[in-house]
Amino acid sequence: MIHINDEFPQIVGLRYLNHAAVAPWPRRAASAVSAFAEQNATLGARDYPQWLTVERSLRQRLTRLLNAPTSADVALVKNTSEALSFVGFGLDWKSGDRIVISDEEFPSNRVVWEALQPFGVEVVQVSLKGADPEGDLLAACGPRVRLMAISAVQYASGLRLDLARLGEGCEQRGVLLCIDAIQQLGALPFDVQQSRCAFAMADGHKWMLGPEGLGVFYCRSDLRDQLKLHEYGWHMLEHAGDYDRTDWEPARSARRFECGSPNLLGAMALEASLSLLEEVGMEQVAAALDERVEWLCRGLGDLGGVDILSPTTAERRAGILTFRLHGWDNAALFERLKAAQVVCALRGGGIRFSPHFYTPQRVIDETLALLHELASH
């Protein structure tokens, strides 16, 4: 039986509402890293083969979390930006090609595409403010568009898109769909097959409750050898480990995107964190998270003098709630909340709260009580 409070022994008085930035680790992840450090200190790499079994387990967990066809479709990467760059500088672009993105993307999902300008590639930004953002994105996919790169959930507003509709529309138009899944993977169920995406990527340090420096890259199997490689080393070879072999070829699996030694320290933590999400179940995680976002929505609405900038309908929201409090400068309110140990973020023209499935109701109630006090001054 899982005792969630034991997994997140946060200090008394801390109100952690910042999982859309960097999440706390569960205790089991901290324990895994501690044990790994002790092994390194006392035994060195004597048990390296056992460490690799943890890495294989991590790949399997990520495969299930993504609902990827096989673990061969999954690469372990440093971060989302690296995976986006594999796509951006791997595809064979021609002058005049276009890429459709939104006008709300995190810099990682904008800069990599704008960096293709020297190749004659044009980036088309589409507003998501209309009544039908998916329709507007697909309407921008003319004959010169080769790729749509979109976040599953927008980092500032928290808007969640209908990925299955985008995937079907892109497929009909012959456009590749690339999903930055960092604000959904680990918060809500995510399915690369249902979305019909060509590529998907995410870091482990947000909703997956893992460390920075380790993420996942899904590449559809028919597209793997179409991405030009720019990083080479021993680990990305088909016969990795056969050090005497002089002929070589890239791995047929997505391991071809992993040029060198794996981040086993990060793997120990992320594998443990994902074991917790699997034990709870992603449907239950999503339901508990939605309940907490609803508590915040209702509480903020009851305050009066609050502008909620995020979508409030269940089908459009994920774990992010951004708002403004009348009479307060956003930066000043952020500093006041920080002083009261409310961990949140200044994003999208307001204050961004992002609880997770385990967030105690006490944290939400105390935060809302503080905002009520501030609103009355």
Coordinates of C-alpha atoms in Angstrom, one line a residue:
M1 CA 0.0 0.0 0.0
I2 CA 1.3 3.4 -0.9
H3 CA 1.6 6.1 1.8
I4 CA 1.7 9.3 -0.2
N5 CA 2.6 11.5 2.8
D6 CA 5.6 9.3 3.4
E7 CA 6.7 9.7 -0.2
F8 CA 6.7 13.5 0.0
P9 CA 8.1 14.5 3.5
Q10 CA 8.1 18.2 2.8
I11 CA 8.9 20.6 5.6
V12 CA 6.1 22.1 7.7
G13 CA 4.9 25.3 6.3
L14 CA 6.0 24.7 2.7
R15 CA 3.3 25.2 0.1
Y16 CA 4.7 23.6 -3.1
L17 CA 2.7 24.6 -6.2
N18 CA 5.4 24.6 -8.8
H19 CA 5.4 21.2 -10.5
A20 CA 5.2 22.9 -13.9
A21 CA 8.8 24.2 -13.2
V22 CA 10.8 21.7 -11.1
A23 CA 9.1 19.1 -9.0
P24 CA 10.2 17.6 -5.6
W25 CA 11.4 14.0 -5.7
P26 CA 9.4 11.3 -3.9
R27 CA 11.3 9.7 -1.1
R28 CA 11.9 6.6 -3.1
A29 CA 13.9 8.6 -5.7
A30 CA 16.0 10.2 -3.1
S31 CA 16.6 6.8 -1.5
A32 CA 17.6 5.3 -4.9
V33 CA 20.1 8.0 -5.5
S34 CA 21.5 7.7 -1.9
A35 CA 22.0 4.0 -2.4
F36 CA 23.6 4.5 -5.8
A37 CA 26.0 7.0 -4.3
E38 CA 26.9 4.6 -1.5
Q39 CA 27.6 1.8 -4.0
N40 CA 29.8 4.1 -6.0
A41 CA 31.7 5.2 -2.9
T42 CA 32.2 1.7 -1.5
L43 CA 32.1 -0.7 -4.5
G44 CA 32.9 1.5 -7.6
A45 CA 31.3 0.0 -10.7
R46 CA 31.5 -3.6 -9.5
D47 CA 27.7 -4.0 -10.0
Y48 CA 27.5 -2.1 -13.3
P49 CA 25.4 -4.9 -15.0
Q50 CA 22.8 -4.5 -12.3
W51 CA 22.7 -0.7 -12.8
L52 CA 21.9 -1.4 -16.5
T53 CA 18.9 -3.5 -15.5
V54 CA 17.5 -0.3 -13.7
E55 CA 18.1 1.6 -17.0
R56 CA 16.2 -1.1 -18.9
S57 CA 13.4 -0.9 -16.4
L58 CA 13.3 2.9 -16.9
R59 CA 13.0 2.5 -20.7
Q60 CA 10.1 0.1 -20.2
R61 CA 8.3 2.4 -17.8
L62 CA 8.7 5.3 -20.3
T63 CA 7.5 3.1 -23.1
R64 CA 4.3 2.4 -21.1
L65 CA 3.9 6.0 -20.0
L66 CA 4.0 7.1 -23.7
N67 CA 2.1 4.1 -24.9
A68 CA 4.9 3.7 -27.5
P69 CA 4.8 0.5 -29.6
T70 CA 8.1 -0.8 -28.3
S71 CA 11.0 0.4 -26.2
A72 CA 13.0 0.6 -29.4
D73 CA 11.1 3.8 -30.1
V74 CA 12.3 5.5 -27.0
A75 CA 15.6 7.3 -26.4
L76 CA 17.0 8.6 -23.1
V77 CA 18.1 12.2 -23.7
K78 CA 19.5 15.1 -21.7
N79 CA 16.4 17.3 -22.0
T80 CA 13.5 18.3 -24.2
S81 CA 15.7 20.9 -26.0
E82 CA 18.1 18.2 -27.1
A83 CA 15.3 16.0 -28.5
L84 CA 13.8 19.0 -30.3
S85 CA 17.2 19.7 -31.8
F86 CA 17.5 16.1 -33.0
V87 CA 14.3 16.7 -35.0
G88 CA 15.0 20.2 -36.1
F89 CA 18.5 19.5 -37.4
G90 CA 17.8 15.9 -38.4
L91 CA 15.1 16.4 -41.0
D92 CA 16.1 17.2 -44.6
W93 CA 14.8 20.7 -45.0
K94 CA 14.4 22.5 -48.3
S95 CA 14.2 26.2 -48.8
G96 CA 10.6 27.3 -48.6
D97 CA 9.5 24.6 -46.1
R98 CA 7.3 25.8 -43.3
I99 CA 6.8 24.8 -39.7
V100 CA 3.7 25.7 -37.8
I101 CA 3.9 26.5 -34.0
S102 CA 1.8 28.5 -31.6
D103 CA 2.5 32.0 -30.4
E104 CA 2.6 30.7 -26.8
E105 CA 5.4 28.2 -26.9
F106 CA 8.2 27.9 -24.4
P107 CA 11.5 29.2 -26.0
S108 CA 12.8 25.6 -26.5
N109 CA 9.9 24.9 -28.9
R110 CA 10.4 28.1 -30.8
V111 CA 14.1 28.8 -30.9
V112 CA 15.1 25.5 -32.4
W113 CA 12.8 26.1 -35.4
E114 CA 13.8 29.7 -35.8
A115 CA 17.4 28.5 -35.9
L116 CA 16.6 26.8 -39.3
Q117 CA 16.1 30.2 -41.0
P118 CA 19.5 29.9 -42.7
F119 CA 18.2 26.9 -44.5
G120 CA 15.2 28.9 -45.9
V121 CA 12.7 27.4 -43.4
E122 CA 9.9 29.7 -42.3
V123 CA 8.2 29.5 -38.9
V124 CA 4.5 30.3 -38.9
Q125 CA 3.1 31.3 -35.4
V126 CA -0.6 30.7 -34.9
S127 CA -2.7 32.3 -32.1
L128 CA -4.4 30.0 -29.7
K129 CA -6.7 32.7 -28.4
G130 CA -9.6 31.8 -30.8
A131 CA -12.5 29.5 -30.0
D132 CA -11.0 26.6 -32.0
P133 CA -7.2 26.6 -31.5
E134 CA -6.9 23.1 -33.2
G135 CA -8.8 24.3 -36.2
D136 CA -6.7 27.4 -36.4
L137 CA -3.4 25.4 -36.2
L138 CA -4.6 23.0 -38.9
A139 CA -5.9 25.8 -41.1
A140 CA -2.3 27.2 -41.2
C141 CA -1.0 23.9 -42.6
G142 CA -0.8 24.8 -46.3
P143 CA 1.1 22.8 -48.9
R144 CA 4.5 24.1 -47.8
V145 CA 4.1 23.0 -44.2
R146 CA 6.2 19.9 -43.3
L147 CA 5.9 20.0 -39.5
M148 CA 3.7 21.1 -36.7
A149 CA 5.5 21.6 -33.4
I150 CA 3.2 22.1 -30.5
S151 CA 3.1 21.8 -26.8
A152 CA 0.5 19.4 -25.4
V153 CA -0.1 21.9 -22.6
Q154 CA 1.0 25.5 -22.8
Y155 CA 3.5 26.3 -20.1
A156 CA 2.1 29.8 -19.2
S157 CA -1.6 29.6 -19.8
G158 CA -2.1 25.9 -19.1
L159 CA -4.2 25.4 -22.2
R160 CA -4.5 21.7 -23.1
L161 CA -4.9 20.8 -26.8
D162 CA -6.8 18.0 -28.4
L163 CA -3.8 16.0 -29.6
A164 CA -5.8 13.3 -31.3
R165 CA -7.5 15.8 -33.5
L166 CA -4.3 17.5 -34.4
G167 CA -2.7 14.2 -35.2
E168 CA -5.5 13.2 -37.5
G169 CA -5.5 16.6 -39.2
C170 CA -1.7 16.5 -39.7
E171 CA -1.9 13.0 -41.1
Q172 CA -4.5 14.0 -43.6
R173 CA -2.4 16.9 -44.7
G174 CA 0.9 15.0 -44.9
V175 CA 2.4 17.1 -42.0
L176 CA 4.6 15.6 -39.3
L177 CA 3.4 16.3 -35.7
C178 CA 6.0 17.0 -33.1
I179 CA 4.7 17.2 -29.5
D180 CA 6.5 18.9 -26.6
A181 CA 4.9 16.8 -23.9
I182 CA 6.7 18.2 -20.9
Q183 CA 3.6 19.8 -19.3
Q184 CA 1.5 16.6 -19.7
L185 CA 3.6 13.5 -19.4
G186 CA 3.3 12.4 -15.8
A187 CA 0.3 14.7 -15.1
L188 CA -2.3 13.2 -17.5
P189 CA -2.4 10.1 -19.7
F190 CA -0.5 10.6 -22.9
D191 CA -0.6 8.3 -25.9
V192 CA 1.8 8.7 -28.9
Q193 CA -0.2 6.2 -30.9
Q194 CA -3.6 7.9 -30.3
S195 CA -2.1 11.3 -31.2
R196 CA -0.5 9.8 -34.3
C197 CA 2.6 12.0 -33.6
A198 CA 5.9 11.6 -35.4
F199 CA 7.9 12.8 -32.4
A200 CA 7.3 13.5 -28.7
M201 CA 9.7 14.6 -26.0
A202 CA 9.7 15.6 -22.3
D203 CA 12.0 16.2 -19.4
G204 CA 11.8 14.1 -16.3
H205 CA 12.0 17.0 -13.7
K206 CA 8.4 18.3 -13.9
W207 CA 5.3 16.1 -13.6
M208 CA 7.4 12.8 -13.8
L209 CA 8.9 13.9 -10.4
G210 CA 12.5 13.1 -11.5
P211 CA 15.8 14.9 -11.6
E212 CA 17.0 17.5 -14.1
G213 CA 19.3 16.2 -16.9
L214 CA 17.3 13.2 -18.1
G215 CA 14.4 13.1 -20.5
V216 CA 12.7 11.0 -23.1
F217 CA 12.5 11.2 -26.9
Y218 CA 9.9 9.2 -28.9
C219 CA 10.7 8.8 -32.6
R220 CA 8.2 6.9 -34.7
S221 CA 10.0 3.8 -36.1
D222 CA 9.5 4.7 -39.8
L223 CA 11.2 8.1 -39.2
R224 CA 14.3 7.0 -37.2
D225 CA 16.6 6.6 -40.1
Q226 CA 15.3 9.7 -41.8
L227 CA 16.8 11.9 -39.1
K228 CA 20.4 12.8 -39.9
L229 CA 22.7 12.2 -36.9
H230 CA 25.0 14.9 -35.6
E231 CA 26.3 13.1 -32.5
Y232 CA 28.4 10.0 -32.6
G233 CA 30.0 7.7 -30.1
W234 CA 30.3 4.2 -28.7
H235 CA 26.8 4.0 -27.2
M236 CA 24.8 4.8 -30.3
L237 CA 26.2 1.9 -32.3
E238 CA 24.3 -1.2 -33.2
H239 CA 27.0 -3.4 -31.7
A240 CA 27.7 -1.1 -28.7
G241 CA 30.1 -2.9 -26.3
D242 CA 32.0 -4.8 -29.0
Y243 CA 35.0 -2.5 -28.7
D244 CA 37.3 -4.5 -31.0
R245 CA 34.9 -4.2 -34.0
T246 CA 36.1 -1.7 -36.6
D247 CA 33.0 -1.6 -38.9
W248 CA 30.0 0.1 -37.4
E249 CA 26.5 1.3 -38.0
P250 CA 24.0 3.4 -35.9
A251 CA 21.7 1.4 -33.7
R252 CA 18.5 0.4 -35.4
S253 CA 16.6 1.4 -32.3
A254 CA 16.2 5.0 -30.9
R255 CA 19.4 4.3 -29.0
R256 CA 21.0 5.8 -32.1
F257 CA 20.3 9.2 -30.5
E258 CA 22.3 8.4 -27.4
C259 CA 25.9 9.0 -28.4
G260 CA 27.8 8.3 -25.1
S261 CA 27.7 6.9 -21.6
P262 CA 24.2 6.9 -20.0
N263 CA 23.2 9.1 -17.1
L264 CA 22.8 6.3 -14.6
L265 CA 22.5 8.6 -11.6
G266 CA 19.5 10.3 -13.2
A267 CA 18.1 6.9 -14.3
M268 CA 18.1 5.6 -10.7
A269 CA 16.0 8.6 -9.6
L270 CA 13.6 8.7 -12.6
E271 CA 13.0 5.0 -12.6
A272 CA 12.0 5.2 -8.9
S273 CA 9.8 8.2 -9.5
L274 CA 8.0 6.6 -12.4
S275 CA 7.4 3.4 -10.3
L276 CA 5.3 5.6 -8.0
L277 CA 3.2 7.0 -10.9
E278 CA 2.7 3.5 -12.2
E279 CA 1.6 2.2 -8.8
V280 CA -0.9 5.0 -8.4
G281 CA -2.0 4.7 -12.1
M282 CA -2.1 7.6 -14.5
E283 CA -5.9 7.7 -14.6
Q284 CA -5.9 8.1 -10.8
V285 CA -3.1 10.7 -11.0
A286 CA -5.0 12.8 -13.5
A287 CA -8.3 12.6 -11.5
A288 CA -6.5 13.6 -8.3
L289 CA -4.7 16.5 -10.0
D290 CA -7.9 17.7 -11.6
E291 CA -9.6 17.7 -8.2
R292 CA -6.8 19.9 -6.8
V293 CA -6.9 22.3 -9.8
E294 CA -10.7 22.5 -9.3
W295 CA -10.2 23.4 -5.6
L296 CA -7.9 26.2 -6.6
C297 CA -10.3 27.4 -9.3
R298 CA -13.2 27.5 -6.9
G299 CA -11.1 29.1 -4.1
L300 CA -9.7 31.8 -6.4
G301 CA -13.2 32.5 -7.8
D302 CA -14.6 32.9 -4.3
L303 CA -11.9 35.6 -3.5
G304 CA -13.3 38.2 -5.9
G305 CA -11.0 40.5 -7.7
V306 CA -9.2 37.7 -9.4
D307 CA -8.6 37.2 -13.1
I308 CA -8.1 33.5 -14.0
L309 CA -5.9 33.4 -17.1
S310 CA -6.0 29.6 -17.6
P311 CA -8.8 27.6 -19.1
T312 CA -11.3 26.4 -16.5
T313 CA -13.1 23.7 -18.4
A314 CA -12.0 20.2 -17.6
E315 CA -11.2 19.3 -21.2
R316 CA -8.9 22.3 -21.6
R317 CA -7.0 22.3 -18.4
A318 CA -4.2 20.1 -17.1
G319 CA -2.2 21.0 -13.9
I320 CA -1.5 24.7 -14.5
L321 CA -3.6 27.6 -13.1
T322 CA -2.4 31.2 -13.8
F323 CA -4.1 34.2 -12.4
R324 CA -3.9 37.9 -11.5
L325 CA -5.0 39.5 -8.2
H326 CA -6.5 42.9 -8.5
G327 CA -4.6 45.6 -6.8
W328 CA -1.3 43.7 -6.8
D329 CA 1.6 43.9 -9.2
N330 CA 2.5 40.4 -10.2
A331 CA 6.1 40.6 -9.2
A332 CA 5.2 42.0 -5.8
L333 CA 2.6 39.3 -5.2
F334 CA 5.1 36.7 -6.3
E335 CA 7.6 37.9 -3.7
R336 CA 5.0 38.1 -1.0
L337 CA 4.0 34.5 -1.7
K338 CA 7.6 33.3 -1.8
A339 CA 8.2 34.9 1.6
A340 CA 5.2 32.9 2.9
Q341 CA 6.8 29.7 1.5
V342 CA 4.4 29.3 -1.4
V343 CA 6.5 27.9 -4.2
C344 CA 5.0 29.0 -7.5
A345 CA 6.1 30.9 -10.7
L346 CA 5.8 34.2 -12.4
R347 CA 4.5 33.3 -15.8
G348 CA 2.2 34.4 -18.6
G349 CA 1.3 37.8 -17.1
G350 CA 0.3 36.4 -13.7
I351 CA 1.1 33.9 -10.9
R352 CA 1.2 30.3 -12.0
F353 CA 0.2 27.6 -9.6
S354 CA 0.8 23.9 -10.5
P355 CA -0.1 21.3 -7.8
H356 CA 0.3 17.6 -8.4
F357 CA -1.8 14.6 -7.6
Y358 CA -0.4 14.3 -4.1
T359 CA -0.6 17.9 -3.0
P360 CA -2.3 18.0 0.4
Q361 CA -5.5 20.0 0.7
R362 CA -3.9 21.8 3.6
V363 CA -1.4 23.4 1.1
I364 CA -4.2 24.7 -1.1
D365 CA -6.3 25.9 1.8
E366 CA -3.4 27.8 3.4
T367 CA -2.5 29.4 0.1
L368 CA -6.0 30.5 -0.5
A369 CA -6.3 31.9 3.0
L370 CA -3.1 33.9 2.4
L371 CA -4.5 35.3 -0.9
H372 CA -7.8 36.2 0.8
E373 CA -5.8 38.2 3.4
L374 CA -3.8 39.9 0.7
A375 CA -6.9 40.6 -1.4
S376 CA -8.5 42.4 1.5
H377 CA -5.6 44.9 1.9

